[in-house]
Coordinates of C-alpha atoms in Angstrom, one line a residue:
A739 CA -16.9 -2.4 -22.6
M740 CA -15.4 -0.6 -19.6
F741 CA -18.6 1.5 -19.2
L742 CA -20.8 -1.6 -19.3
I743 CA -18.6 -3.5 -16.8
G744 CA -18.5 -0.4 -14.5
L745 CA -22.3 0.0 -14.8
T746 CA -22.8 -3.7 -14.1
L747 CA -20.6 -3.5 -11.0
I748 CA -22.4 -0.4 -9.7
V749 CA -25.8 -2.2 -10.0
L750 CA -24.5 -5.4 -8.4
N751 CA -23.0 -3.4 -5.5
W752 CA -26.2 -1.5 -5.0
Q753 CA -28.3 -4.6 -5.1
L754 CA -26.1 -7.2 -3.3
L755 CA -24.0 -5.3 -0.8
P756 CA -25.6 -4.5 2.5
E757 CA -25.4 -1.1 4.2
T758 CA -22.6 -1.1 6.8
I759 CA -23.5 2.1 8.7
R760 CA -24.9 1.1 12.1
Q761 CA -26.4 4.4 12.8
R762 CA -27.0 7.3 10.4
Q763 CA -25.5 10.7 11.2
S764 CA -27.9 13.0 12.9
E765 CA -26.2 16.1 11.5
P766 CA -27.1 17.2 8.0
L767 CA -24.7 16.7 5.1
S768 CA -22.9 20.0 4.5
I769 CA -19.5 21.4 3.5
I770 CA -19.0 22.7 7.1
N771 CA -19.7 19.2 8.6
I772 CA -17.4 17.5 6.1
L773 CA -14.6 20.0 6.9
R774 CA -15.2 19.4 10.7
S775 CA -14.9 15.6 10.1
F776 CA -11.6 16.2 8.2
A777 CA -10.3 18.4 11.0
L778 CA -11.3 15.9 13.7
V779 CA -9.6 13.1 11.8
G780 CA -6.5 15.2 11.0
R781 CA -5.9 16.1 14.6
N782 CA -5.5 12.5 15.6
A783 CA -1.8 11.7 16.1
S784 CA -2.3 8.0 15.4
F785 CA -4.0 8.7 12.2
R786 CA -1.3 11.0 11.0
A787 CA 1.4 8.4 11.9
Y788 CA -0.3 5.7 9.9
V789 CA -0.8 8.1 7.0
G790 CA 2.9 9.1 7.1
I791 CA 3.8 5.4 6.9
Q792 CA 1.4 5.0 4.0
M793 CA 3.0 8.0 2.2
N794 CA 6.4 6.5 2.5
V795 CA 5.1 3.1 1.2
Y796 CA 3.5 4.9 -1.8
T797 CA 6.9 6.6 -2.5
C798 CA 8.6 3.2 -2.7
V799 CA 5.9 1.7 -4.9
F800 CA 5.7 4.6 -7.4
S801 CA 9.4 5.2 -7.5
F802 CA 9.9 1.6 -8.6
I803 CA 7.0 1.6 -11.0
S804 CA 8.0 4.8 -12.7
A805 CA 11.8 4.3 -12.8
S806 CA 12.3 0.5 -13.1
S807 CA 11.8 0.1 -16.8
I808 CA 14.2 3.0 -17.6
I809 CA 16.8 1.7 -15.1
L810 CA 16.5 -2.0 -15.9
Q811 CA 16.2 -1.7 -19.7
N812 CA 18.3 1.4 -20.5
L813 CA 21.0 1.2 -17.8
Y814 CA 21.3 -2.5 -17.2
G815 CA 20.4 -3.6 -20.7
C816 CA 17.6 -6.0 -19.7
T817 CA 15.3 -7.2 -22.5
P818 CA 11.6 -6.6 -22.2
L819 CA 11.2 -10.2 -21.1
E820 CA 13.9 -9.9 -18.5
F821 CA 12.3 -6.6 -17.3
S822 CA 8.9 -8.3 -17.0
F823 CA 10.4 -11.2 -15.0
A824 CA 12.0 -8.7 -12.6
F825 CA 8.7 -6.7 -12.3
F826 CA 6.8 -10.0 -11.8
T827 CA 9.2 -11.1 -9.0
V828 CA 8.9 -7.8 -7.2
S829 CA 5.1 -8.0 -7.6
L830 CA 5.2 -11.5 -6.2
A831 CA 7.1 -10.2 -3.2
F832 CA 4.4 -7.7 -2.6
L833 CA 1.7 -10.4 -2.7
T834 CA 3.7 -12.6 -0.3
G835 CA 3.8 -9.8 2.1
T836 CA 0.1 -9.2 1.9
F837 CA -0.6 -13.0 2.4
M838 CA 1.7 -13.1 5.4
N839 CA -0.3 -10.3 7.1
R840 CA -2.7 -12.9 8.3
F841 CA 0.0 -15.0 9.9
F842 CA 1.8 -12.2 11.6
L843 CA -1.4 -10.3 12.6
K844 CA -2.8 -13.2 14.6
R845 CA 0.6 -13.8 16.4
I846 CA 2.1 -10.4 17.0
G847 CA -0.6 -7.9 16.3
L848 CA -1.1 -5.0 13.9
D849 CA 1.6 -2.5 15.0
A850 CA 4.3 -5.2 15.3
T851 CA 3.5 -6.5 11.8
I852 CA 3.7 -3.0 10.4
G853 CA 7.0 -2.7 12.3
I854 CA 8.4 -5.8 10.5
G855 CA 7.3 -4.3 7.2
I856 CA 9.2 -1.1 8.1
V857 CA 12.3 -3.1 8.9
C858 CA 12.1 -4.7 5.5
L859 CA 11.9 -1.3 3.9
I860 CA 14.9 0.0 5.8
V861 CA 17.1 -3.0 5.4
G862 CA 16.1 -3.4 1.8
G863 CA 16.8 0.3 1.2
W864 CA 20.2 0.1 2.8
L865 CA 21.1 -3.1 0.9
H866 CA 20.0 -1.5 -2.3
L867 CA 22.1 1.7 -1.7
I868 CA 25.2 -0.3 -0.6
G869 CA 24.8 -2.9 -3.3
V870 CA 24.3 -0.5 -6.2
S871 CA 27.2 1.6 -4.9
L872 CA 29.6 -1.4 -4.7
Y873 CA 28.4 -3.3 -7.8
P874 CA 26.7 -0.8 -10.1
D875 CA 26.7 -3.2 -13.1
K876 CA 25.0 -6.2 -11.4
V877 CA 21.3 -6.3 -12.2
L878 CA 20.6 -8.8 -9.4
I879 CA 22.2 -6.4 -6.9
F880 CA 19.6 -3.9 -8.0
V881 CA 16.6 -6.2 -8.0
L882 CA 17.1 -8.4 -4.9
P883 CA 16.8 -5.6 -2.3
V884 CA 13.7 -4.3 -4.1
I885 CA 12.2 -7.7 -3.5
L886 CA 12.7 -7.3 0.2
I887 CA 11.3 -3.8 0.1
F888 CA 8.2 -4.9 -1.7
H889 CA 7.7 -7.7 0.7
G890 CA 7.7 -5.0 3.4
V891 CA 5.3 -2.9 1.3
G892 CA 2.9 -5.9 1.2
L893 CA 3.1 -6.2 5.0
I894 CA 2.5 -2.5 5.6
F895 CA 0.1 -1.4 2.8
P896 CA -3.2 -2.9 3.9
L897 CA -2.6 -2.8 7.6
S898 CA -1.6 0.9 7.8
I899 CA -4.8 1.8 5.9
A900 CA -6.9 -0.3 8.4
A901 CA -5.0 1.1 11.4
A902 CA -5.7 4.7 10.2
L903 CA -9.4 3.9 9.9
I904 CA -9.9 2.0 13.2
P905 CA -10.4 5.1 15.5
F906 CA -13.0 6.5 13.2
P907 CA -15.8 4.0 12.5
E908 CA -18.3 6.9 12.3
R909 CA -16.1 8.9 10.1
A910 CA -14.6 6.3 7.8
G911 CA -15.3 8.3 4.7
A912 CA -13.4 11.3 6.0
A913 CA -10.6 9.1 7.3
S914 CA -10.2 7.2 4.0

């Protein structure tokens, strides 16, 4: 079933999505040219900054995904239903952050919106550390700051990817 769905999507993309390259590269495709593209992209300080932000965001996401079931079910004694509700709430916070991008982006711009997301991560991280230190047995003290963190992740995630790609319209493949 997965193979058929994948094959169908490939055919649909090939048939229905237009080509977005404005002008084809004049240089031939080779390993050397690919490595040159990587080097050019990697030397850009702005690109490295946005990728660094993205790496920190991924750390938050995967830390929660990999540890939350163990922490919430084994340490806090949550039932599978309670755990799923906590995970759903955190996921909903991520979605709210991504939907709010449009609102903030139009009003304050890309970097300021990413900045708000970073503030959410920092404040949420500190609240989490302080809360869990002071009240180690309260599950809400564990989950509530994570909701703020994931709201920030939603603000940062798509915008930092777009911001990293903006300087390289002709090398979007290497940048991505």
